[in-house]
mmCIF file of C-alpha atoms in Angstrom:
data_model
loop_
_atom_site.group_PDB
_atom_site.id
_atom_site.type_symbol
_atom_site.label_atom_id
_atom_site.label_comp_id
_atom_site.label_asym_id
_atom_site.label_seq_id
_atom_site.Cartn_x
_atom_site.Cartn_y
_atom_site.Cartn_z
ATOM 1 C CA UNK A 133 58.343 -93.940 27.976
ATOM 2 C CA UNK A 134 54.605 -93.012 29.500
ATOM 3 C CA UNK A 135 53.484 -92.271 25.602
ATOM 4 C CA UNK A 136 55.234 -95.451 24.138
ATOM 5 C CA UNK A 137 53.416 -97.642 25.994
ATOM 6 C CA UNK A 138 50.187 -95.996 25.865
ATOM 7 C CA UNK A 139 50.781 -96.309 22.194
ATOM 8 C CA UNK A 140 51.334 -100.078 22.107
ATOM 9 C CA UNK A 141 48.276 -100.597 24.355
ATOM 10 C CA UNK A 142 46.151 -98.357 21.722
ATOM 11 C CA UNK A 143 47.364 -100.087 18.901
ATOM 12 C CA UNK A 144 46.664 -103.910 20.636
ATOM 13 C CA UNK A 145 43.050 -103.070 21.869
ATOM 14 C CA UNK A 146 42.997 -101.729 17.839
ATOM 15 C CA UNK A 147 44.475 -105.438 16.836
ATOM 16 C CA UNK A 148 42.219 -106.869 19.089
ATOM 17 C CA UNK A 149 39.145 -104.946 18.083
ATOM 18 C CA UNK A 150 39.832 -105.849 13.773
ATOM 19 C CA UNK A 151 40.053 -109.163 14.844
ATOM 20 C CA UNK A 152 36.744 -109.498 15.833
ATOM 21 C CA UNK A 153 35.018 -107.670 13.331
ATOM 22 C CA UNK A 154 34.368 -109.353 10.108
ATOM 23 C CA UNK A 155 34.973 -108.402 6.800
ATOM 24 C CA UNK A 156 32.165 -105.952 5.877
ATOM 25 C CA UNK A 157 32.945 -104.011 8.921
ATOM 26 C CA UNK A 158 36.405 -103.965 8.360
ATOM 27 C CA UNK A 159 35.473 -102.338 4.917
ATOM 28 C CA UNK A 160 33.293 -99.982 6.356
ATOM 29 C CA UNK A 161 35.427 -98.937 8.958
ATOM 30 C CA UNK A 162 38.437 -98.504 6.262
ATOM 31 C CA UNK A 163 35.363 -96.051 4.161
ATOM 32 C CA UNK A 164 35.075 -94.004 7.266
ATOM 33 C CA UNK A 165 38.916 -93.343 7.781
ATOM 34 C CA UNK A 166 39.033 -92.754 3.472
ATOM 35 C CA UNK A 167 36.151 -89.933 4.406
ATOM 36 C CA UNK A 168 38.147 -88.158 7.135
ATOM 37 C CA UNK A 169 41.063 -87.668 5.086
ATOM 38 C CA UNK A 170 38.722 -87.023 2.263
ATOM 39 C CA UNK A 171 37.198 -84.124 4.715
ATOM 40 C CA UNK A 172 41.100 -83.294 5.790
ATOM 41 C CA UNK A 173 42.280 -83.514 2.480
ATOM 42 C CA UNK A 174 39.173 -81.159 1.210
ATOM 43 C CA UNK A 175 39.814 -78.761 4.253
ATOM 44 C CA UNK A 176 43.521 -77.732 3.235
ATOM 45 C CA UNK A 177 42.467 -77.377 -0.342
ATOM 46 C CA UNK A 178 39.505 -74.561 0.835
ATOM 47 C CA UNK A 179 42.531 -73.181 2.858
ATOM 48 C CA UNK A 180 44.673 -72.856 -0.269
ATOM 49 C CA UNK A 181 42.433 -71.417 -2.226
ATOM 50 C CA UNK A 182 40.913 -69.285 0.197
ATOM 51 C CA UNK A 183 44.550 -67.560 1.181
ATOM 52 C CA UNK A 184 45.112 -67.510 -2.768
ATOM 53 C CA UNK A 185 42.270 -65.276 -3.318
ATOM 54 C CA UNK A 186 42.849 -63.254 -0.521
ATOM 55 C CA UNK A 187 45.838 -62.505 -2.063
ATOM 56 C CA UNK A 188 45.048 -61.907 -5.921
ATOM 57 C CA UNK A 189 42.648 -59.694 -4.820
ATOM 58 C CA UNK A 190 44.619 -57.557 -2.265
ATOM 59 C CA UNK A 191 46.923 -57.437 -5.411
ATOM 60 C CA UNK A 192 43.476 -55.788 -7.200
ATOM 61 C CA UNK A 193 42.573 -53.234 -4.501
ATOM 62 C CA UNK A 194 46.547 -51.727 -4.304
ATOM 63 C CA UNK A 195 47.136 -52.277 -7.921
ATOM 64 C CA UNK A 196 50.791 -53.772 -6.788
ATOM 65 C CA UNK A 197 52.603 -57.268 -8.237
ATOM 66 C CA UNK A 198 53.126 -57.667 -4.590
ATOM 67 C CA UNK A 199 51.472 -56.006 -1.982
ATOM 68 C CA UNK A 200 53.300 -57.274 1.027
ATOM 69 C CA UNK A 201 56.918 -57.822 1.017
ATOM 70 C CA UNK A 202 59.723 -58.922 4.142
ATOM 71 C CA UNK A 203 62.542 -56.417 4.666
ATOM 72 C CA UNK A 204 65.290 -58.653 3.621
ATOM 73 C CA UNK A 205 68.270 -56.450 4.396
ATOM 74 C CA UNK A 206 69.331 -53.659 7.184
ATOM 75 C CA UNK A 207 69.562 -51.191 4.506
ATOM 76 C CA UNK A 208 66.782 -49.059 6.220
ATOM 77 C CA UNK A 209 67.146 -49.386 10.000
ATOM 78 C CA UNK A 210 66.274 -48.007 12.308
ATOM 79 C CA UNK A 211 63.212 -48.018 10.709
ATOM 80 C CA UNK A 212 62.628 -51.376 9.084
ATOM 81 C CA UNK A 213 64.863 -54.426 10.557
ATOM 82 C CA UNK A 214 65.374 -57.743 8.633
ATOM 83 C CA UNK A 215 62.290 -59.556 8.831
ATOM 84 C CA UNK A 216 59.734 -56.766 8.901
ATOM 85 C CA UNK A 217 56.349 -56.793 6.844
ATOM 86 C CA UNK A 218 55.720 -53.854 5.026
ATOM 87 C CA UNK A 219 51.799 -53.224 2.899
ATOM 88 C CA UNK A 220 52.167 -52.094 -0.025
ATOM 89 C CA UNK A 221 49.903 -49.474 -2.532
ATOM 90 C CA UNK A 222 50.458 -48.740 -5.562
ATOM 91 C CA UNK A 223 47.733 -45.837 -6.159
ATOM 92 C CA UNK A 224 47.467 -43.108 -9.109
ATOM 93 C CA UNK A 225 49.115 -40.208 -7.402
ATOM 94 C CA UNK A 226 52.888 -39.587 -8.805
ATOM 95 C CA UNK A 227 56.161 -40.185 -6.907
ATOM 96 C CA UNK A 228 57.867 -37.824 -4.655
ATOM 97 C CA UNK A 229 60.644 -37.810 -2.491
ATOM 98 C CA UNK A 230 60.676 -39.147 1.136
ATOM 99 C CA UNK A 231 58.167 -41.986 0.154
ATOM 100 C CA UNK A 232 59.577 -45.731 0.610
ATOM 101 C CA UNK A 233 59.640 -47.459 -2.393
ATOM 102 C CA UNK A 234 59.549 -51.307 -3.819
ATOM 103 C CA UNK A 235 61.203 -51.464 -6.901
ATOM 104 C CA UNK A 236 62.417 -54.287 -9.177
ATOM 105 C CA UNK A 237 66.006 -53.412 -11.513
ATOM 106 C CA UNK A 238 65.619 -55.193 -14.635
ATOM 107 C CA UNK A 239 67.545 -58.600 -14.430
ATOM 108 C CA UNK A 240 67.063 -59.055 -11.156
ATOM 109 C CA UNK A 241 64.200 -60.981 -9.066
ATOM 110 C CA UNK A 242 64.361 -59.774 -5.851
ATOM 111 C CA UNK A 243 62.747 -56.311 -5.111
ATOM 112 C CA UNK A 244 64.801 -53.585 -2.804
ATOM 113 C CA UNK A 245 62.788 -51.499 0.017
ATOM 114 C CA UNK A 246 64.370 -47.587 -0.172
ATOM 115 C CA UNK A 247 63.243 -44.125 -0.184
ATOM 116 C CA UNK A 248 63.153 -41.680 -3.175
ATOM 117 C CA UNK A 249 65.557 -38.254 -2.799
ATOM 118 C CA UNK A 250 65.136 -37.280 -6.173
ATOM 119 C CA UNK A 251 62.448 -36.921 -8.518
ATOM 120 C CA UNK A 252 62.311 -34.915 -11.841
ATOM 121 C CA UNK A 253 59.346 -35.426 -13.681
ATOM 122 C CA UNK A 254 59.142 -34.197 -17.132
ATOM 123 C CA UNK A 255 56.757 -30.951 -17.881
ATOM 124 C CA UNK A 256 54.260 -33.547 -20.130
ATOM 125 C CA UNK A 257 53.920 -35.580 -17.703
ATOM 126 C CA UNK A 258 55.369 -39.107 -19.545
ATOM 127 C CA UNK A 259 58.585 -39.729 -18.325
ATOM 128 C CA UNK A 260 59.830 -39.147 -14.195
ATOM 129 C CA UNK A 261 63.638 -39.867 -13.503
ATOM 130 C CA UNK A 262 63.763 -41.537 -9.440
ATOM 131 C CA UNK A 263 66.845 -42.268 -7.098
ATOM 132 C CA UNK A 264 66.144 -44.422 -4.422
ATOM 133 C CA UNK A 265 68.251 -44.657 -1.150
ATOM 134 C CA UNK A 266 68.931 -47.084 1.829
ATOM 135 C CA UNK A 267 68.592 -45.007 5.243
ATOM 136 C CA UNK A 268 71.116 -46.808 6.462
ATOM 137 C CA UNK A 269 73.529 -46.385 3.165
ATOM 138 C CA UNK A 270 75.698 -44.245 2.848
ATOM 139 C CA UNK A 271 75.634 -43.476 -0.806
ATOM 140 C CA UNK A 272 72.756 -43.848 -2.841
ATOM 141 C CA UNK A 273 71.280 -46.105 -4.966
ATOM 142 C CA UNK A 274 73.196 -45.584 -8.131
ATOM 143 C CA UNK A 275 76.111 -48.415 -6.769
ATOM 144 C CA UNK A 276 72.940 -50.986 -7.252
ATOM 145 C CA UNK A 277 71.512 -49.963 -9.952
ATOM 146 C CA UNK A 278 72.620 -51.543 -13.525
ATOM 147 C CA UNK A 279 75.572 -50.350 -15.396
ATOM 148 C CA UNK A 280 74.873 -46.735 -16.427
ATOM 149 C CA UNK A 281 71.687 -46.169 -15.333
ATOM 150 C CA UNK A 282 71.195 -43.112 -13.306
ATOM 151 C CA UNK A 283 67.847 -43.348 -12.762
ATOM 152 C CA UNK A 284 64.914 -45.435 -11.616
ATOM 153 C CA UNK A 285 61.523 -44.919 -13.600
ATOM 154 C CA UNK A 286 58.296 -45.586 -13.073
ATOM 155 C CA UNK A 287 57.955 -48.741 -14.685
ATOM 156 C CA UNK A 288 60.216 -50.384 -12.127
ATOM 157 C CA UNK A 289 58.453 -48.887 -9.024
ATOM 158 C CA UNK A 290 56.106 -51.862 -7.681
ATOM 159 C CA UNK A 291 54.480 -50.264 -5.071
ATOM 160 C CA UNK A 292 54.964 -47.465 -2.044
ATOM 161 C CA UNK A 293 54.582 -48.447 1.715
ATOM 162 C CA UNK A 294 52.004 -47.565 3.572
ATOM 163 C CA UNK A 295 52.051 -50.260 6.905
ATOM 164 C CA UNK A 296 54.379 -51.976 8.900
ATOM 165 C CA UNK A 297 54.539 -54.961 11.013
ATOM 166 C CA UNK A 298 57.487 -55.887 13.349
ATOM 167 C CA UNK A 299 59.497 -58.778 12.917
ATOM 168 C CA UNK A 300 55.751 -61.462 11.689
ATOM 169 C CA UNK A 301 57.499 -61.608 8.173
ATOM 170 C CA UNK A 302 61.092 -63.470 10.263
ATOM 171 C CA UNK A 303 59.077 -66.708 9.399
ATOM 172 C CA UNK A 304 60.411 -66.739 5.569
ATOM 173 C CA UNK A 305 63.375 -65.613 6.228
ATOM 174 C CA UNK A 306 64.103 -68.336 8.502
ATOM 175 C CA UNK A 307 62.112 -70.811 5.508
ATOM 176 C CA UNK A 308 64.425 -69.317 3.271
ATOM 177 C CA UNK A 309 67.879 -69.649 5.223
ATOM 178 C CA UNK A 310 66.814 -73.222 5.856
ATOM 179 C CA UNK A 311 64.864 -75.037 3.479
ATOM 180 C CA UNK A 312 64.199 -78.151 5.768
ATOM 181 C CA UNK A 313 62.285 -75.627 7.758
ATOM 182 C CA UNK A 314 59.605 -74.978 4.871
ATOM 183 C CA UNK A 315 59.134 -79.031 4.516
ATOM 184 C CA UNK A 316 59.133 -79.447 7.982
ATOM 185 C CA UNK A 317 56.383 -76.720 8.306
ATOM 186 C CA UNK A 318 54.493 -77.902 5.247
ATOM 187 C CA UNK A 319 54.798 -81.309 6.821
ATOM 188 C CA UNK A 320 52.896 -80.049 9.753
ATOM 189 C CA UNK A 321 50.373 -78.076 8.328
ATOM 190 C CA UNK A 322 49.380 -81.029 5.909
ATOM 191 C CA UNK A 323 49.135 -83.327 9.294
ATOM 192 C CA UNK A 324 46.473 -80.633 10.950
ATOM 193 C CA UNK B 277 51.085 -84.133 29.244
ATOM 194 C CA UNK B 278 51.668 -86.358 26.611
ATOM 195 C CA UNK B 279 50.085 -89.478 26.741
ATOM 196 C CA UNK B 280 48.743 -90.838 23.781
ATOM 197 C CA UNK B 281 44.520 -89.670 24.504
ATOM 198 C CA UNK B 282 46.449 -86.012 24.552
ATOM 199 C CA UNK B 283 48.440 -86.587 21.402
ATOM 200 C CA UNK B 284 46.295 -88.464 19.281
ATOM 201 C CA UNK B 285 42.779 -87.510 20.443
ATOM 202 C CA UNK B 286 39.789 -88.403 22.097
ATOM 203 C CA UNK B 287 37.911 -90.166 20.293
ATOM 204 C CA UNK B 288 33.350 -89.411 21.128
ATOM 205 C CA UNK B 289 31.148 -90.997 18.836
ATOM 206 C CA UNK B 290 27.927 -88.730 19.100
ATOM 207 C CA UNK B 291 24.729 -90.091 18.802
ATOM 208 C CA UNK B 292 24.435 -89.458 15.566
ATOM 209 C CA UNK B 293 26.868 -91.872 14.240
ATOM 210 C CA UNK B 294 29.597 -89.096 13.821
ATOM 211 C CA UNK B 295 33.152 -89.217 15.865
ATOM 212 C CA UNK B 296 34.950 -86.462 16.877
ATOM 213 C CA UNK B 297 38.325 -85.974 18.075
ATOM 214 C CA UNK B 298 38.792 -83.217 20.462
ATOM 215 C CA UNK B 299 41.174 -82.418 23.338
ATOM 216 C CA UNK B 300 44.398 -83.071 22.050
ATOM 217 C CA UNK B 301 47.218 -81.338 21.639
ATOM 218 C CA UNK B 302 47.135 -80.054 18.613
ATOM 219 C CA UNK B 303 43.672 -78.557 18.990
ATOM 220 C CA UNK B 304 44.543 -76.858 22.203
ATOM 221 C CA UNK B 305 47.616 -75.346 20.326
ATOM 222 C CA UNK B 306 45.516 -74.844 17.248
ATOM 223 C CA UNK B 307 42.840 -73.056 19.167
ATOM 224 C CA UNK B 308 45.474 -71.026 21.325
ATOM 225 C CA UNK B 309 47.203 -69.808 18.089
ATOM 226 C CA UNK B 310 44.279 -68.730 16.651
ATOM 227 C CA UNK B 311 43.050 -66.539 19.183
ATOM 228 C CA UNK B 312 46.458 -65.180 20.317
ATOM 229 C CA UNK B 313 46.642 -64.440 16.430
ATOM 230 C CA UNK B 314 43.055 -62.730 16.274
ATOM 231 C CA UNK B 315 43.718 -60.526 19.721
ATOM 232 C CA UNK B 316 47.603 -59.538 18.042
ATOM 233 C CA UNK B 317 45.823 -58.288 15.001
ATOM 234 C CA UNK B 318 43.206 -55.960 16.444
ATOM 235 C CA UNK B 319 45.409 -54.774 19.323
ATOM 236 C CA UNK B 320 47.465 -53.629 16.078
ATOM 237 C CA UNK B 321 44.461 -52.504 14.406
ATOM 238 C CA UNK B 322 43.520 -50.353 17.508
ATOM 239 C CA UNK B 323 47.144 -48.864 18.183
ATOM 240 C CA UNK B 324 47.636 -48.012 14.511
ATOM 241 C CA UNK B 325 43.958 -45.640 15.626
ATOM 242 C CA UNK B 326 45.265 -43.642 18.025
ATOM 243 C CA UNK B 327 47.454 -41.979 15.421
ATOM 244 C CA UNK B 328 44.218 -41.262 13.547
ATOM 245 C CA UNK B 329 44.000 -39.237 16.632
ATOM 246 C CA UNK B 330 47.268 -37.404 16.876
ATOM 247 C CA UNK B 331 47.787 -33.911 16.381
ATOM 248 C CA UNK B 332 50.851 -31.382 16.005
ATOM 249 C CA UNK B 333 51.802 -28.638 14.969
ATOM 250 C CA UNK B 334 55.647 -28.399 15.176
ATOM 251 C CA UNK B 335 57.393 -24.344 14.355
ATOM 252 C CA UNK B 336 59.568 -24.684 11.383
ATOM 253 C CA UNK B 337 61.247 -21.652 9.971
ATOM 254 C CA UNK B 338 63.761 -23.035 7.135
ATOM 255 C CA UNK B 339 65.408 -20.812 4.725
ATOM 256 C CA UNK B 340 68.457 -20.179 1.801
ATOM 257 C CA UNK B 341 71.711 -19.301 3.700
ATOM 258 C CA UNK B 342 74.297 -19.008 1.347
ATOM 259 C CA UNK B 343 74.627 -19.668 -2.719
ATOM 260 C CA UNK B 344 78.099 -20.615 -2.579
ATOM 261 C CA UNK B 345 78.537 -21.840 -5.680
ATOM 262 C CA UNK B 346 76.802 -22.747 -9.078
ATOM 263 C CA UNK B 347 78.993 -24.649 -11.818
ATOM 264 C CA UNK B 348 78.821 -26.465 -14.548
ATOM 265 C CA UNK B 349 78.866 -30.338 -13.942
ATOM 266 C CA UNK B 350 80.100 -33.575 -15.614
ATOM 267 C CA UNK B 351 78.717 -31.408 -19.085
ATOM 268 C CA UNK B 352 74.917 -31.242 -19.563
ATOM 269 C CA UNK B 353 74.488 -30.815 -15.990
ATOM 270 C CA UNK B 354 74.321 -27.877 -12.638
ATOM 271 C CA UNK B 355 75.791 -27.805 -9.841
ATOM 272 C CA UNK B 356 74.657 -26.217 -6.636
ATOM 273 C CA UNK B 357 76.964 -25.706 -3.344
ATOM 274 C CA UNK B 358 73.943 -24.249 -1.102
ATOM 275 C CA UNK B 359 74.020 -24.384 2.738
ATOM 276 C CA UNK B 360 70.479 -23.114 4.863
ATOM 277 C CA UNK B 361 69.495 -22.402 8.585
ATOM 278 C CA UNK B 362 67.227 -24.677 9.790
ATOM 279 C CA UNK B 363 64.905 -24.395 13.057
ATOM 280 C CA UNK B 364 62.552 -26.688 14.197
ATOM 281 C CA UNK B 365 60.744 -28.565 16.877
ATOM 282 C CA UNK B 366 59.649 -31.767 16.234
ATOM 283 C CA UNK B 367 59.215 -32.923 19.625
ATOM 284 C CA UNK B 368 55.028 -32.719 19.477
ATOM 285 C CA UNK B 369 55.038 -35.316 16.417
ATOM 286 C CA UNK B 370 56.062 -37.899 18.764
ATOM 287 C CA UNK B 371 53.192 -39.936 19.782
ATOM 288 C CA UNK B 372 53.356 -43.335 21.741
ATOM 289 C CA UNK B 373 53.338 -44.995 18.716
ATOM 290 C CA UNK B 374 55.847 -43.697 16.849
ATOM 291 C CA UNK B 375 59.513 -44.968 16.543
ATOM 292 C CA UNK B 376 61.256 -42.619 14.719
ATOM 293 C CA UNK B 377 60.338 -39.863 12.345
ATOM 294 C CA UNK B 378 62.802 -39.461 9.380
ATOM 295 C CA UNK B 379 63.144 -35.889 8.463
ATOM 296 C CA UNK B 380 64.888 -34.326 5.480
ATOM 297 C CA UNK B 381 65.151 -30.950 3.674
ATOM 298 C CA UNK B 382 64.504 -30.412 -0.125
ATOM 299 C CA UNK B 383 64.504 -28.108 -2.550
ATOM 300 C CA UNK B 384 61.536 -28.060 -5.000
ATOM 301 C CA UNK B 385 62.011 -26.150 -8.626
ATOM 302 C CA UNK B 386 60.081 -26.113 -11.843
ATOM 303 C CA UNK B 387 62.157 -25.811 -14.802
ATOM 304 C CA UNK B 388 61.074 -25.567 -18.868
ATOM 305 C CA UNK B 389 62.195 -29.234 -18.963
ATOM 306 C CA UNK B 390 60.406 -30.627 -15.808
ATOM 307 C CA UNK B 391 57.543 -29.243 -14.043
ATOM 308 C CA UNK B 392 58.578 -31.424 -10.563
ATOM 309 C CA UNK B 393 61.679 -31.004 -9.497
ATOM 310 C CA UNK B 394 63.007 -32.477 -6.004
ATOM 311 C CA UNK B 395 66.064 -32.386 -4.732
ATOM 312 C CA UNK B 396 66.989 -34.180 -0.560
ATOM 313 C CA UNK B 397 69.812 -32.064 0.296
ATOM 314 C CA UNK B 398 69.834 -32.958 3.924
ATOM 315 C CA UNK B 399 68.634 -35.810 6.048
ATOM 316 C CA UNK B 400 67.775 -37.216 9.596
ATOM 317 C CA UNK B 401 66.870 -40.247 11.800
ATOM 318 C CA UNK B 402 65.355 -39.249 14.717
ATOM 319 C CA UNK B 403 64.492 -42.026 16.949
ATOM 320 C CA UNK B 404 62.011 -42.028 20.296
ATOM 321 C CA UNK B 405 63.679 -40.727 23.423
ATOM 322 C CA UNK B 406 61.960 -41.995 26.626
ATOM 323 C CA UNK B 407 59.542 -39.739 28.434
ATOM 324 C CA UNK B 408 61.556 -37.618 31.294
ATOM 325 C CA UNK B 409 60.506 -34.656 32.299
ATOM 326 C CA UNK B 410 60.837 -31.151 30.453
ATOM 327 C CA UNK B 411 64.689 -30.869 30.143
ATOM 328 C CA UNK B 412 66.329 -26.625 30.578
ATOM 329 C CA UNK B 413 66.826 -24.786 27.325
ATOM 330 C CA UNK B 414 70.816 -25.660 27.875
ATOM 331 C CA UNK B 415 70.293 -29.511 27.364
ATOM 332 C CA UNK B 416 68.088 -29.062 24.280
ATOM 333 C CA UNK B 417 70.316 -29.406 21.995
ATOM 334 C CA UNK B 418 71.201 -32.874 22.914
ATOM 335 C CA UNK B 419 67.431 -33.661 21.842
ATOM 336 C CA UNK B 420 67.855 -34.095 17.715
ATOM 337 C CA UNK B 421 63.488 -33.764 17.183
ATOM 338 C CA UNK B 422 64.792 -29.599 18.060
ATOM 339 C CA UNK B 423 66.642 -28.953 15.358
ATOM 340 C CA UNK B 424 68.787 -26.015 15.670
ATOM 341 C CA UNK B 425 71.307 -25.828 12.195
ATOM 342 C CA UNK B 426 72.970 -22.349 11.129
ATOM 343 C CA UNK B 427 75.128 -22.560 7.542
ATOM 344 C CA UNK B 428 74.725 -25.926 7.487
ATOM 345 C CA UNK B 429 76.094 -27.519 4.233
ATOM 346 C CA UNK B 430 74.034 -29.859 2.397
ATOM 347 C CA UNK B 431 74.782 -33.907 3.101
ATOM 348 C CA UNK B 432 73.580 -34.580 -0.920
ATOM 349 C CA UNK B 433 74.867 -33.089 -3.691
ATOM 350 C CA UNK B 434 72.590 -30.451 -5.793
ATOM 351 C CA UNK B 435 72.644 -31.122 -9.099
ATOM 352 C CA UNK B 436 69.994 -30.418 -11.752
ATOM 353 C CA UNK B 437 70.156 -32.919 -14.741
ATOM 354 C CA UNK B 438 70.107 -29.741 -17.373
ATOM 355 C CA UNK B 439 71.333 -26.529 -17.349
ATOM 356 C CA UNK B 440 68.017 -24.866 -15.303
ATOM 357 C CA UNK B 441 69.360 -23.825 -12.197
ATOM 358 C CA UNK B 442 70.247 -19.998 -13.172
ATOM 359 C CA UNK B 443 68.062 -17.527 -11.779
ATOM 360 C CA UNK B 444 65.625 -19.954 -10.382
ATOM 361 C CA UNK B 445 62.583 -19.535 -8.110
ATOM 362 C CA UNK B 446 63.332 -22.615 -5.015
ATOM 363 C CA UNK B 447 61.501 -23.388 -2.794
ATOM 364 C CA UNK B 448 62.681 -25.132 0.561
ATOM 365 C CA UNK B 449 60.351 -27.716 2.148
ATOM 366 C CA UNK B 450 61.162 -29.952 5.462
ATOM 367 C CA UNK B 451 59.212 -32.855 5.698
ATOM 368 C CA UNK B 452 58.909 -35.370 8.296
ATOM 369 C CA UNK B 453 57.813 -39.037 7.816
ATOM 370 C CA UNK B 454 56.189 -40.762 10.723
ATOM 371 C CA UNK B 455 57.497 -44.204 11.391
ATOM 372 C CA UNK B 456 55.132 -46.114 13.610
ATOM 373 C CA UNK B 457 55.591 -48.950 16.264
ATOM 374 C CA UNK B 458 52.817 -50.781 14.288
ATOM 375 C CA UNK B 459 50.750 -49.843 11.709
ATOM 376 C CA UNK B 460 49.681 -46.825 9.068
ATOM 377 C CA UNK B 461 53.057 -44.429 8.257
ATOM 378 C CA UNK B 462 52.187 -41.108 7.204
ATOM 379 C CA UNK B 463 54.086 -37.530 5.999
ATOM 380 C CA UNK B 464 53.702 -34.338 6.989
ATOM 381 C CA UNK B 465 55.670 -31.374 5.475
ATOM 382 C CA UNK B 466 56.481 -27.204 5.399
ATOM 383 C CA UNK B 467 57.212 -25.417 2.334
ATOM 384 C CA UNK B 468 59.279 -22.120 2.631
ATOM 385 C CA UNK B 469 60.014 -20.539 -0.400
ATOM 386 C CA UNK B 470 63.733 -19.479 -0.444
ATOM 387 C CA UNK B 471 63.514 -16.918 -2.869
ATOM 388 C CA UNK B 472 65.876 -16.650 -5.906
ATOM 389 C CA UNK B 473 69.470 -18.992 -6.839
ATOM 390 C CA UNK B 474 72.006 -16.648 -8.458
#
């Protein structure tokens, strides 16, 4: 109630000031307001651009298409829960068992984070067969692969998990499940 | 706290004519959040740094107990049914920043077709237990980090995609992945030659 009364007071003050000013003062006030909004817009543009630059350089440095991923399912519990963030690095080292890899199956766009349990690498090094399994799953991932696919190959692997932050990615999952939260967050950030 | 001045900001016109809006709720919230984020990030980095200094030397004894069968599988593959003995004390590997260990036993061998073959035969998730006084010897069996398996069957099938298992020299390796509460994961292993398959 007090807020509404204060708002009314400030609006009344503004109106009184406006009436006292002449046209030239009003225009310069308008320009100042415009400048402030322009400055805010510029700040937002800078923030977005620098975030994009940081993301792209992370992609270059880690050699992975997606240097940071959010764990979406509970198939790696109790190691990783839904909402945890994983830092990925591709690197030139060959894939070996025990590594937690993020892979993309052909025709699907949601990456999966599981552990490698079988590796067969050809002698000339050109080809590698990989089988993965989620720690919390009963069986290996052949049930998840495409029909008739028995192994993963180098091109399916997007990166290895090298670091981990608990629960920070929950925001992404919430925004995915409740889209209105996404719009609300963007509008709040825009107002700041 | 929610007066108009707190929400919309207290404007002040400085001497050079610029208008500075300060002390609104948004500004306070913004600075607190930024400070929180910065401190949290520094603490996370320090925490994961302590793992760098953690040293451990667990004792591991791992050998093939028995090869029960070595047969053809689905035409062009081979399937070996084996049992193994594992004796490992991984309790020292835990640091205060360790959430769990993922330990597994794998068979490694080389064939004319594949220079690297790694097949995981058994795995176990060992979670960090709350600290308590060292248990008497009889109770050690309760601690999953102290692994004692005798003539243990493999969890996963030992399948070779070709026909190269006969008379093959095989290494059994115990690998443990240290998964931290915060920060970088690392892996250590012990390789123990297991002799030839029949």
